[in-house]
């Protein structure tokens, strides 16, 4: 006898567990299947810093900062024991970056203070020579505390390599059956053939170090240094592309760079290295929505495919097959809001924000294949 669920989520990273949380909150019977363990990939390696995005007011900045505000409120209320609202100092990387910051000021609607070396003497004066944004409401969360809370009332099976098969109106995964599946497999290959979307991965490491350094706020300049909580500071993260160095060489450089930023970290003791592939797509927006039947879409729509409305009923969707991911280095920023969007799509057929909708990749695929 197969076990029947309303929704089965494949993947227990922050994307999957966020969607599962909102579905469970709405009264759905939810199962999470994970091939490894809870937050076993990039989500477990995340610094989980919650910070706004700088920019010139484009769509990516707008959706990121909407998610940022949502995440701050969500974690503060839902996981207060894993939420640390200590503020963030965002420093330009160099003189050229400092010029960009002057432009960013004109396009930034959230509250901030402009700070100088005298405001944060624990940061090297050289690092702060061009000034910096200070976001007093920024925060970070403890990834595992968040994850355990979000799945605390959800059925989860670990070490389960899910291979979904659609048959007679249901998705079958081993001994489990459901009308709806959510693919939240991060940078891994999708378990359902989806030719129009490729989710890539960027390898990264972050570390925990033991130190007596007095670091009261998060500091970001190329990398992030967290406040000191119970003698532990987290430093991250590397972005590994065509890097021939070993992991320990990259980590040593990471700690050296952090020490140049916060001199009190000199002599800190390495406690643990975390690593994983961050999932990302080529336009850097997150993705969520109902996957489409590509062959049927080719039959239904005609070139030049200019009038296809995203999230419309004219798109031939795969029955009960959804996706969420592509959060890049902002998984814990995007997770709560995009998870809520997907839950509302599944339960209420509420359209996903067009900047996030997976449909944008269907349209691009059709145009390329013409």
mmCIF file of C-alpha atoms in Angstrom:
data_model
loop_
_atom_site.group_PDB
_atom_site.id
_atom_site.type_symbol
_atom_site.label_atom_id
_atom_site.label_comp_id
_atom_site.label_asym_id
_atom_site.label_seq_id
_atom_site.Cartn_x
_atom_site.Cartn_y
_atom_site.Cartn_z
ATOM 1 C CA UNK A 1 0.000 0.000 0.000
ATOM 2 C CA UNK A 2 1.485 3.337 -1.058
ATOM 3 C CA UNK A 3 1.571 6.367 1.256
ATOM 4 C CA UNK A 4 -0.324 9.301 -0.243
ATOM 5 C CA UNK A 5 0.691 12.934 0.272
ATOM 6 C CA UNK A 6 -0.739 16.224 -0.962
ATOM 7 C CA UNK A 7 2.743 17.422 -1.961
ATOM 8 C CA UNK A 8 6.157 15.776 -2.084
ATOM 9 C CA UNK A 9 9.152 18.103 -2.027
ATOM 10 C CA UNK A 10 12.413 16.714 -3.426
ATOM 11 C CA UNK A 11 15.345 18.400 -1.716
ATOM 12 C CA UNK A 12 15.950 19.573 1.859
ATOM 13 C CA UNK A 13 17.909 22.752 1.224
ATOM 14 C CA UNK A 14 16.510 26.150 2.158
ATOM 15 C CA UNK A 15 14.436 26.337 -1.064
ATOM 16 C CA UNK A 16 12.711 23.001 -0.507
ATOM 17 C CA UNK A 17 12.098 23.354 3.208
ATOM 18 C CA UNK A 18 10.755 26.911 2.770
ATOM 19 C CA UNK A 19 8.156 25.735 0.245
ATOM 20 C CA UNK A 20 7.340 22.723 2.423
ATOM 21 C CA UNK A 21 6.906 24.956 5.476
ATOM 22 C CA UNK A 22 4.281 27.168 3.837
ATOM 23 C CA UNK A 23 2.425 24.186 2.365
ATOM 24 C CA UNK A 24 2.383 22.506 5.755
ATOM 25 C CA UNK A 25 1.183 25.716 7.404
ATOM 26 C CA UNK A 26 -1.739 25.720 4.955
ATOM 27 C CA UNK A 27 -2.789 22.262 6.127
ATOM 28 C CA UNK A 28 -1.248 20.166 3.368
ATOM 29 C CA UNK A 29 0.157 16.714 4.065
ATOM 30 C CA UNK A 30 3.762 17.199 2.976
ATOM 31 C CA UNK A 31 6.699 14.833 2.555
ATOM 32 C CA UNK A 32 10.295 15.932 1.978
ATOM 33 C CA UNK A 33 12.641 13.475 0.258
ATOM 34 C CA UNK A 34 16.374 14.202 0.457
ATOM 35 C CA UNK A 35 19.182 12.130 -1.032
ATOM 36 C CA UNK A 36 21.641 13.155 1.703
ATOM 37 C CA UNK A 37 20.817 15.053 4.897
ATOM 38 C CA UNK A 38 19.167 18.256 6.061
ATOM 39 C CA UNK A 39 20.970 21.241 4.458
ATOM 40 C CA UNK A 40 23.611 18.841 3.151
ATOM 41 C CA UNK A 41 24.532 21.074 0.193
ATOM 42 C CA UNK A 42 25.138 24.794 -0.213
ATOM 43 C CA UNK A 43 22.425 25.733 2.294
ATOM 44 C CA UNK A 44 24.398 24.090 5.078
ATOM 45 C CA UNK A 45 27.538 25.919 3.980
ATOM 46 C CA UNK A 46 25.811 29.301 3.801
ATOM 47 C CA UNK A 47 26.806 32.215 5.969
ATOM 48 C CA UNK A 48 23.052 32.926 5.952
ATOM 49 C CA UNK A 49 23.600 36.683 5.998
ATOM 50 C CA UNK A 50 20.456 38.740 5.440
ATOM 51 C CA UNK A 51 21.459 41.912 3.633
ATOM 52 C CA UNK A 52 19.892 44.201 1.023
ATOM 53 C CA UNK A 53 21.065 44.401 -2.567
ATOM 54 C CA UNK A 54 22.684 47.552 -3.876
ATOM 55 C CA UNK A 55 22.107 48.695 -7.444
ATOM 56 C CA UNK A 56 20.409 51.184 -9.705
ATOM 57 C CA UNK A 57 16.825 50.210 -8.946
ATOM 58 C CA UNK A 58 16.457 47.329 -11.410
ATOM 59 C CA UNK A 59 14.121 44.364 -11.053
ATOM 60 C CA UNK A 60 16.736 42.134 -9.422
ATOM 61 C CA UNK A 61 17.409 44.719 -6.729
ATOM 62 C CA UNK A 62 13.691 45.232 -6.166
ATOM 63 C CA UNK A 63 12.778 41.548 -5.805
ATOM 64 C CA UNK A 64 15.858 40.876 -3.646
ATOM 65 C CA UNK A 65 15.080 43.684 -1.243
ATOM 66 C CA UNK A 66 11.432 42.690 -1.069
ATOM 67 C CA UNK A 67 12.593 39.201 -0.117
ATOM 68 C CA UNK A 68 15.099 40.664 2.357
ATOM 69 C CA UNK A 69 12.427 42.584 4.269
ATOM 70 C CA UNK A 70 10.123 39.558 4.220
ATOM 71 C CA UNK A 71 12.939 37.319 5.509
ATOM 72 C CA UNK A 72 13.816 39.641 8.380
ATOM 73 C CA UNK A 73 10.232 39.606 9.616
ATOM 74 C CA UNK A 74 9.803 35.874 9.001
ATOM 75 C CA UNK A 75 12.880 34.664 10.884
ATOM 76 C CA UNK A 76 12.390 37.115 13.737
ATOM 77 C CA UNK A 77 8.896 35.732 14.350
ATOM 78 C CA UNK A 78 9.386 32.086 13.365
ATOM 79 C CA UNK A 79 12.926 31.235 14.516
ATOM 80 C CA UNK A 80 13.875 33.871 17.111
ATOM 81 C CA UNK A 81 16.511 31.623 18.720
ATOM 82 C CA UNK A 82 18.428 31.385 15.451
ATOM 83 C CA UNK A 83 18.034 35.036 14.433
ATOM 84 C CA UNK A 84 20.784 37.593 15.107
ATOM 85 C CA UNK A 85 19.902 41.154 14.156
ATOM 86 C CA UNK A 86 23.247 42.890 14.653
ATOM 87 C CA UNK A 87 23.466 45.188 11.627
ATOM 88 C CA UNK A 88 25.805 45.183 8.623
ATOM 89 C CA UNK A 89 28.605 47.411 7.334
ATOM 90 C CA UNK A 90 28.826 47.162 3.520
ATOM 91 C CA UNK A 91 32.207 48.397 2.278
ATOM 92 C CA UNK A 92 33.170 49.100 -1.358
ATOM 93 C CA UNK A 93 35.797 46.688 -2.735
ATOM 94 C CA UNK A 94 38.049 49.441 -4.112
ATOM 95 C CA UNK A 95 38.093 53.046 -5.310
ATOM 96 C CA UNK A 96 36.150 52.196 -8.472
ATOM 97 C CA UNK A 97 33.510 50.388 -6.422
ATOM 98 C CA UNK A 98 33.300 53.449 -4.140
ATOM 99 C CA UNK A 99 32.268 55.536 -7.137
ATOM 100 C CA UNK A 100 29.436 53.063 -7.777
ATOM 101 C CA UNK A 101 28.297 53.406 -4.175
ATOM 102 C CA UNK A 102 27.668 57.098 -4.762
ATOM 103 C CA UNK A 103 25.323 56.149 -7.603
ATOM 104 C CA UNK A 104 23.691 53.399 -5.514
ATOM 105 C CA UNK A 105 22.738 55.948 -2.850
ATOM 106 C CA UNK A 106 20.371 57.597 -5.322
ATOM 107 C CA UNK A 107 18.567 54.322 -6.036
ATOM 108 C CA UNK A 108 18.298 52.898 -2.536
ATOM 109 C CA UNK A 109 14.940 53.227 -0.797
ATOM 110 C CA UNK A 110 15.689 51.320 2.418
ATOM 111 C CA UNK A 111 17.057 53.096 5.472
ATOM 112 C CA UNK A 112 20.824 53.306 5.940
ATOM 113 C CA UNK A 113 23.541 55.386 7.538
ATOM 114 C CA UNK A 114 26.792 56.379 5.873
ATOM 115 C CA UNK A 115 29.721 55.507 8.114
ATOM 116 C CA UNK A 116 33.401 56.370 8.377
ATOM 117 C CA UNK A 117 36.428 54.768 10.106
ATOM 118 C CA UNK A 118 35.678 56.476 13.436
ATOM 119 C CA UNK A 119 32.241 54.814 13.572
ATOM 120 C CA UNK A 120 33.606 51.246 13.580
ATOM 121 C CA UNK A 121 37.174 51.279 14.937
ATOM 122 C CA UNK A 122 37.395 47.465 14.968
ATOM 123 C CA UNK A 123 37.445 47.570 11.135
ATOM 124 C CA UNK A 124 40.779 48.524 9.596
ATOM 125 C CA UNK A 125 40.851 52.200 8.691
ATOM 126 C CA UNK A 126 42.295 51.335 5.287
ATOM 127 C CA UNK A 127 39.217 49.215 4.533
ATOM 128 C CA UNK A 128 36.896 52.048 5.517
ATOM 129 C CA UNK A 129 38.796 54.867 3.820
ATOM 130 C CA UNK A 130 36.011 55.378 1.259
ATOM 131 C CA UNK A 131 33.197 55.093 3.796
ATOM 132 C CA UNK A 132 30.474 52.451 3.804
ATOM 133 C CA UNK A 133 26.758 51.772 4.056
ATOM 134 C CA UNK A 134 25.533 50.742 7.501
ATOM 135 C CA UNK A 135 22.273 48.796 7.587
ATOM 136 C CA UNK A 136 21.227 48.605 11.214
ATOM 137 C CA UNK A 137 18.377 46.132 10.577
ATOM 138 C CA UNK A 138 20.449 43.539 8.701
ATOM 139 C CA UNK A 139 20.918 40.172 10.332
ATOM 140 C CA UNK A 140 22.084 36.605 9.941
ATOM 141 C CA UNK A 141 20.557 33.304 10.949
ATOM 142 C CA UNK A 142 21.888 29.961 12.053
ATOM 143 C CA UNK A 143 21.089 27.660 9.101
ATOM 144 C CA UNK A 144 20.535 24.440 11.054
ATOM 145 C CA UNK A 145 18.408 26.096 13.732
ATOM 146 C CA UNK A 146 16.211 27.514 10.964
ATOM 147 C CA UNK A 147 16.011 24.206 9.101
ATOM 148 C CA UNK A 148 15.089 22.118 12.130
ATOM 149 C CA UNK A 149 12.343 24.579 13.045
ATOM 150 C CA UNK A 150 10.857 24.703 9.530
ATOM 151 C CA UNK A 151 10.641 20.903 9.176
ATOM 152 C CA UNK A 152 9.718 20.162 12.792
ATOM 153 C CA UNK A 153 6.160 19.104 11.920
ATOM 154 C CA UNK A 154 6.850 17.718 8.421
ATOM 155 C CA UNK A 155 7.580 14.122 7.417
ATOM 156 C CA UNK A 156 11.170 13.961 6.096
ATOM 157 C CA UNK A 157 13.066 10.982 4.652
ATOM 158 C CA UNK A 158 16.828 11.262 4.277
ATOM 159 C CA UNK A 159 19.185 9.168 2.116
ATOM 160 C CA UNK A 160 16.354 8.802 -0.398
ATOM 161 C CA UNK A 161 17.201 9.213 -4.086
ATOM 162 C CA UNK A 162 13.856 10.281 -5.546
ATOM 163 C CA UNK A 163 12.965 9.222 -9.105
ATOM 164 C CA UNK A 164 9.469 10.559 -9.834
ATOM 165 C CA UNK A 165 7.283 8.877 -12.471
ATOM 166 C CA UNK A 166 3.987 10.367 -13.680
ATOM 167 C CA UNK A 167 1.232 7.851 -14.345
ATOM 168 C CA UNK A 168 -2.577 7.976 -14.368
ATOM 169 C CA UNK A 169 -2.779 11.455 -12.884
ATOM 170 C CA UNK A 170 -0.331 10.869 -10.026
ATOM 171 C CA UNK A 171 3.366 11.191 -9.355
ATOM 172 C CA UNK A 172 4.866 7.987 -8.012
ATOM 173 C CA UNK A 173 8.160 7.967 -6.097
ATOM 174 C CA UNK A 174 8.930 4.524 -4.739
ATOM 175 C CA UNK A 175 6.390 3.764 -2.040
ATOM 176 C CA UNK A 176 4.951 7.304 -2.126
ATOM 177 C CA UNK A 177 2.229 8.859 -4.282
ATOM 178 C CA UNK A 178 1.126 12.458 -4.739
ATOM 179 C CA UNK A 179 -0.679 14.837 -7.065
ATOM 180 C CA UNK A 180 2.064 17.459 -6.712
ATOM 181 C CA UNK A 181 5.841 17.387 -6.611
ATOM 182 C CA UNK A 182 8.251 20.251 -5.977
ATOM 183 C CA UNK A 183 11.747 19.969 -7.426
ATOM 184 C CA UNK A 184 14.141 21.722 -5.059
ATOM 185 C CA UNK A 185 17.344 19.890 -5.924
ATOM 186 C CA UNK A 186 19.699 22.887 -5.969
ATOM 187 C CA UNK A 187 22.612 22.559 -8.361
ATOM 188 C CA UNK A 188 21.994 18.826 -8.882
ATOM 189 C CA UNK A 189 20.434 17.482 -12.070
ATOM 190 C CA UNK A 190 16.664 17.756 -12.073
ATOM 191 C CA UNK A 191 14.892 14.395 -11.614
ATOM 192 C CA UNK A 192 12.300 15.332 -14.258
ATOM 193 C CA UNK A 193 13.429 16.072 -17.814
ATOM 194 C CA UNK A 194 13.323 19.832 -18.287
ATOM 195 C CA UNK A 195 15.175 20.849 -21.472
ATOM 196 C CA UNK A 196 14.480 24.556 -21.229
ATOM 197 C CA UNK A 197 16.204 25.285 -17.926
ATOM 198 C CA UNK A 198 19.727 24.582 -16.715
ATOM 199 C CA UNK A 199 20.574 25.248 -13.097
ATOM 200 C CA UNK A 200 24.271 25.742 -12.589
ATOM 201 C CA UNK A 201 26.372 25.687 -9.467
ATOM 202 C CA UNK A 202 29.167 27.780 -7.995
ATOM 203 C CA UNK A 203 31.319 26.037 -5.399
ATOM 204 C CA UNK A 204 32.045 27.908 -2.215
ATOM 205 C CA UNK A 205 33.519 27.497 1.247
ATOM 206 C CA UNK A 206 32.888 29.352 4.466
ATOM 207 C CA UNK A 207 34.488 28.783 7.842
ATOM 208 C CA UNK A 208 33.827 29.119 11.540
ATOM 209 C CA UNK A 209 36.737 30.407 13.600
ATOM 210 C CA UNK A 210 37.232 30.614 17.344
ATOM 211 C CA UNK A 211 38.329 34.059 18.495
ATOM 212 C CA UNK A 212 38.042 36.642 21.248
ATOM 213 C CA UNK A 213 37.779 39.425 18.642
ATOM 214 C CA UNK A 214 35.114 41.980 19.455
ATOM 215 C CA UNK A 215 33.051 42.036 16.253
ATOM 216 C CA UNK A 216 29.652 43.620 17.032
ATOM 217 C CA UNK A 217 28.223 43.811 13.492
ATOM 218 C CA UNK A 218 28.536 41.917 10.223
ATOM 219 C CA UNK A 219 31.186 43.356 7.911
ATOM 220 C CA UNK A 220 31.132 42.782 4.157
ATOM 221 C CA UNK A 221 33.894 43.635 1.697
ATOM 222 C CA UNK A 222 34.242 40.926 -0.979
ATOM 223 C CA UNK A 223 33.670 38.464 1.879
ATOM 224 C CA UNK A 224 31.556 38.594 5.016
ATOM 225 C CA UNK A 225 32.625 38.475 8.664
ATOM 226 C CA UNK A 226 29.856 37.819 11.182
ATOM 227 C CA UNK A 227 29.511 39.223 14.683
ATOM 228 C CA UNK A 228 31.165 37.192 17.410
ATOM 229 C CA UNK A 229 28.551 34.894 18.962
ATOM 230 C CA UNK A 230 29.825 32.864 21.915
ATOM 231 C CA UNK A 231 33.412 33.052 20.687
ATOM 232 C CA UNK A 232 32.636 31.989 17.106
ATOM 233 C CA UNK A 233 32.876 34.165 13.997
ATOM 234 C CA UNK A 234 31.805 32.892 10.591
ATOM 235 C CA UNK A 235 33.724 33.990 7.516
ATOM 236 C CA UNK A 236 32.581 33.466 3.963
ATOM 237 C CA UNK A 237 32.494 32.753 1.307
ATOM 238 C CA UNK A 238 34.773 31.753 -1.512
ATOM 239 C CA UNK A 239 33.489 31.641 -5.096
ATOM 240 C CA UNK A 240 35.404 28.906 -6.859
ATOM 241 C CA UNK A 241 35.685 29.258 -10.635
ATOM 242 C CA UNK A 242 38.726 27.797 -12.397
ATOM 243 C CA UNK A 243 40.671 27.869 -9.124
ATOM 244 C CA UNK A 244 43.488 25.329 -8.986
ATOM 245 C CA UNK A 245 44.241 25.912 -5.310
ATOM 246 C CA UNK A 246 43.341 23.303 -2.713
ATOM 247 C CA UNK A 247 40.490 23.834 -0.279
ATOM 248 C CA UNK A 248 42.838 24.589 2.611
ATOM 249 C CA UNK A 249 44.742 27.110 0.472
ATOM 250 C CA UNK A 250 41.488 28.900 -0.357
ATOM 251 C CA UNK A 251 40.397 28.813 3.274
ATOM 252 C CA UNK A 252 43.715 30.204 4.495
ATOM 253 C CA UNK A 253 43.381 33.049 2.000
ATOM 254 C CA UNK A 254 39.815 33.639 3.169
ATOM 255 C CA UNK A 255 40.975 33.961 6.786
ATOM 256 C CA UNK A 256 43.882 36.208 5.758
ATOM 257 C CA UNK A 257 41.525 38.523 3.861
ATOM 258 C CA UNK A 258 39.150 38.608 6.834
ATOM 259 C CA UNK A 259 42.039 39.499 9.157
ATOM 260 C CA UNK A 260 43.034 42.411 6.908
ATOM 261 C CA UNK A 261 39.439 43.610 7.214
ATOM 262 C CA UNK A 262 39.123 42.969 10.966
ATOM 263 C CA UNK A 263 42.656 42.934 12.476
ATOM 264 C CA UNK A 264 41.454 41.502 15.802
ATOM 265 C CA UNK A 265 40.933 38.174 14.007
ATOM 266 C CA UNK A 266 44.692 37.638 13.871
ATOM 267 C CA UNK A 267 45.534 34.339 15.528
ATOM 268 C CA UNK A 268 41.995 32.986 15.264
ATOM 269 C CA UNK A 269 41.564 29.212 15.373
ATOM 270 C CA UNK A 270 39.885 27.354 12.502
ATOM 271 C CA UNK A 271 36.973 25.337 13.869
ATOM 272 C CA UNK A 272 35.128 24.012 10.821
ATOM 273 C CA UNK A 273 34.994 24.286 7.031
ATOM 274 C CA UNK A 274 31.624 24.184 5.257
ATOM 275 C CA UNK A 275 31.324 23.789 1.493
ATOM 276 C CA UNK A 276 28.795 23.215 -1.276
ATOM 277 C CA UNK A 277 27.454 24.222 -4.702
ATOM 278 C CA UNK A 278 25.183 27.256 -4.743
ATOM 279 C CA UNK A 279 22.457 26.877 -7.339
ATOM 280 C CA UNK A 280 22.077 29.695 -9.829
ATOM 281 C CA UNK A 281 20.658 30.459 -13.260
ATOM 282 C CA UNK A 282 22.179 32.734 -15.867
ATOM 283 C CA UNK A 283 20.023 35.814 -15.231
ATOM 284 C CA UNK A 284 20.662 35.633 -11.449
ATOM 285 C CA UNK A 285 16.975 35.826 -10.508
ATOM 286 C CA UNK A 286 15.455 33.029 -8.427
ATOM 287 C CA UNK A 287 13.095 30.609 -10.174
ATOM 288 C CA UNK A 288 9.748 29.201 -9.112
ATOM 289 C CA UNK A 289 6.609 27.923 -10.756
ATOM 290 C CA UNK A 290 4.908 25.125 -12.656
ATOM 291 C CA UNK A 291 7.098 23.364 -15.214
ATOM 292 C CA UNK A 292 5.795 23.316 -18.781
ATOM 293 C CA UNK A 293 5.351 20.560 -21.337
ATOM 294 C CA UNK A 294 7.904 21.709 -23.916
ATOM 295 C CA UNK A 295 6.675 19.557 -26.796
ATOM 296 C CA UNK A 296 3.100 20.712 -26.334
ATOM 297 C CA UNK A 297 4.298 24.334 -26.090
ATOM 298 C CA UNK A 298 6.070 23.999 -29.447
ATOM 299 C CA UNK A 299 2.838 22.735 -30.996
ATOM 300 C CA UNK A 300 0.663 25.362 -29.365
ATOM 301 C CA UNK A 301 2.729 28.505 -29.909
ATOM 302 C CA UNK A 302 4.073 29.857 -33.171
ATOM 303 C CA UNK A 303 7.175 31.948 -33.903
ATOM 304 C CA UNK A 304 8.306 34.554 -33.019
ATOM 305 C CA UNK A 305 6.786 33.759 -29.573
ATOM 306 C CA UNK A 306 6.423 37.408 -28.616
ATOM 307 C CA UNK A 307 2.912 37.294 -27.209
ATOM 308 C CA UNK A 308 3.238 34.486 -24.661
ATOM 309 C CA UNK A 309 2.002 35.777 -21.330
ATOM 310 C CA UNK A 310 3.912 34.377 -18.362
ATOM 311 C CA UNK A 311 1.839 32.507 -15.754
ATOM 312 C CA UNK A 312 -1.152 32.284 -18.112
ATOM 313 C CA UNK A 313 -3.527 29.375 -18.672
ATOM 314 C CA UNK A 314 -2.489 29.192 -22.332
ATOM 315 C CA UNK A 315 0.861 27.660 -21.307
ATOM 316 C CA UNK A 316 0.673 23.832 -21.290
ATOM 317 C CA UNK A 317 1.955 22.920 -17.845
ATOM 318 C CA UNK A 318 3.036 19.518 -16.593
ATOM 319 C CA UNK A 319 0.391 18.373 -14.151
ATOM 320 C CA UNK A 320 1.462 18.978 -10.578
ATOM 321 C CA UNK A 321 5.175 19.463 -11.332
ATOM 322 C CA UNK A 322 6.748 22.534 -9.728
ATOM 323 C CA UNK A 323 10.235 23.925 -9.234
ATOM 324 C CA UNK A 324 11.990 26.316 -6.850
ATOM 325 C CA UNK A 325 15.631 27.363 -6.629
ATOM 326 C CA UNK A 326 18.376 29.377 -8.289
ATOM 327 C CA UNK A 327 18.905 31.432 -5.132
ATOM 328 C CA UNK A 328 22.661 31.863 -5.637
ATOM 329 C CA UNK A 329 24.387 33.242 -2.550
ATOM 330 C CA UNK A 330 21.146 34.572 -1.054
ATOM 331 C CA UNK A 331 19.321 31.367 -0.198
ATOM 332 C CA UNK A 332 18.195 32.461 3.251
ATOM 333 C CA UNK A 333 17.105 35.832 1.887
ATOM 334 C CA UNK A 334 14.976 34.377 -0.912
ATOM 335 C CA UNK A 335 13.746 31.200 0.803
ATOM 336 C CA UNK A 336 10.786 32.506 2.848
ATOM 337 C CA UNK A 337 9.248 34.772 0.187
ATOM 338 C CA UNK A 338 9.796 32.566 -2.867
ATOM 339 C CA UNK A 339 8.647 29.535 -0.866
ATOM 340 C CA UNK A 340 5.446 31.419 -0.013
ATOM 341 C CA UNK A 341 4.965 32.391 -3.673
ATOM 342 C CA UNK A 342 5.234 28.767 -4.762
ATOM 343 C CA UNK A 343 2.879 27.528 -2.050
ATOM 344 C CA UNK A 344 0.303 30.109 -3.160
ATOM 345 C CA UNK A 345 0.771 28.949 -6.764
ATOM 346 C CA UNK A 346 0.162 25.317 -5.839
ATOM 347 C CA UNK A 347 -2.767 25.923 -3.504
ATOM 348 C CA UNK A 348 -4.501 28.944 -5.052
ATOM 349 C CA UNK A 349 -3.077 29.024 -8.582
ATOM 350 C CA UNK A 350 -1.842 32.517 -7.742
ATOM 351 C CA UNK A 351 0.530 33.750 -10.471
ATOM 352 C CA UNK A 352 4.217 33.889 -9.593
ATOM 353 C CA UNK A 353 5.962 37.267 -9.877
ATOM 354 C CA UNK A 354 7.046 37.478 -13.570
ATOM 355 C CA UNK A 355 10.654 38.264 -12.602
ATOM 356 C CA UNK A 356 10.775 34.952 -10.709
ATOM 357 C CA UNK A 357 8.500 32.783 -12.858
ATOM 358 C CA UNK A 358 10.129 29.768 -14.513
ATOM 359 C CA UNK A 359 7.997 30.596 -17.580
ATOM 360 C CA UNK A 360 10.563 33.192 -18.656
ATOM 361 C CA UNK A 361 12.948 30.367 -19.501
ATOM 362 C CA UNK A 362 10.307 28.563 -21.535
ATOM 363 C CA UNK A 363 9.832 31.646 -23.727
ATOM 364 C CA UNK A 364 13.589 32.066 -24.185
ATOM 365 C CA UNK A 365 13.945 28.388 -25.089
ATOM 366 C CA UNK A 366 11.209 28.606 -27.717
ATOM 367 C CA UNK A 367 12.801 31.690 -29.265
ATOM 368 C CA UNK A 368 16.209 30.008 -29.427
ATOM 369 C CA UNK A 369 14.792 26.845 -30.952
ATOM 370 C CA UNK A 370 13.021 28.771 -33.728
#
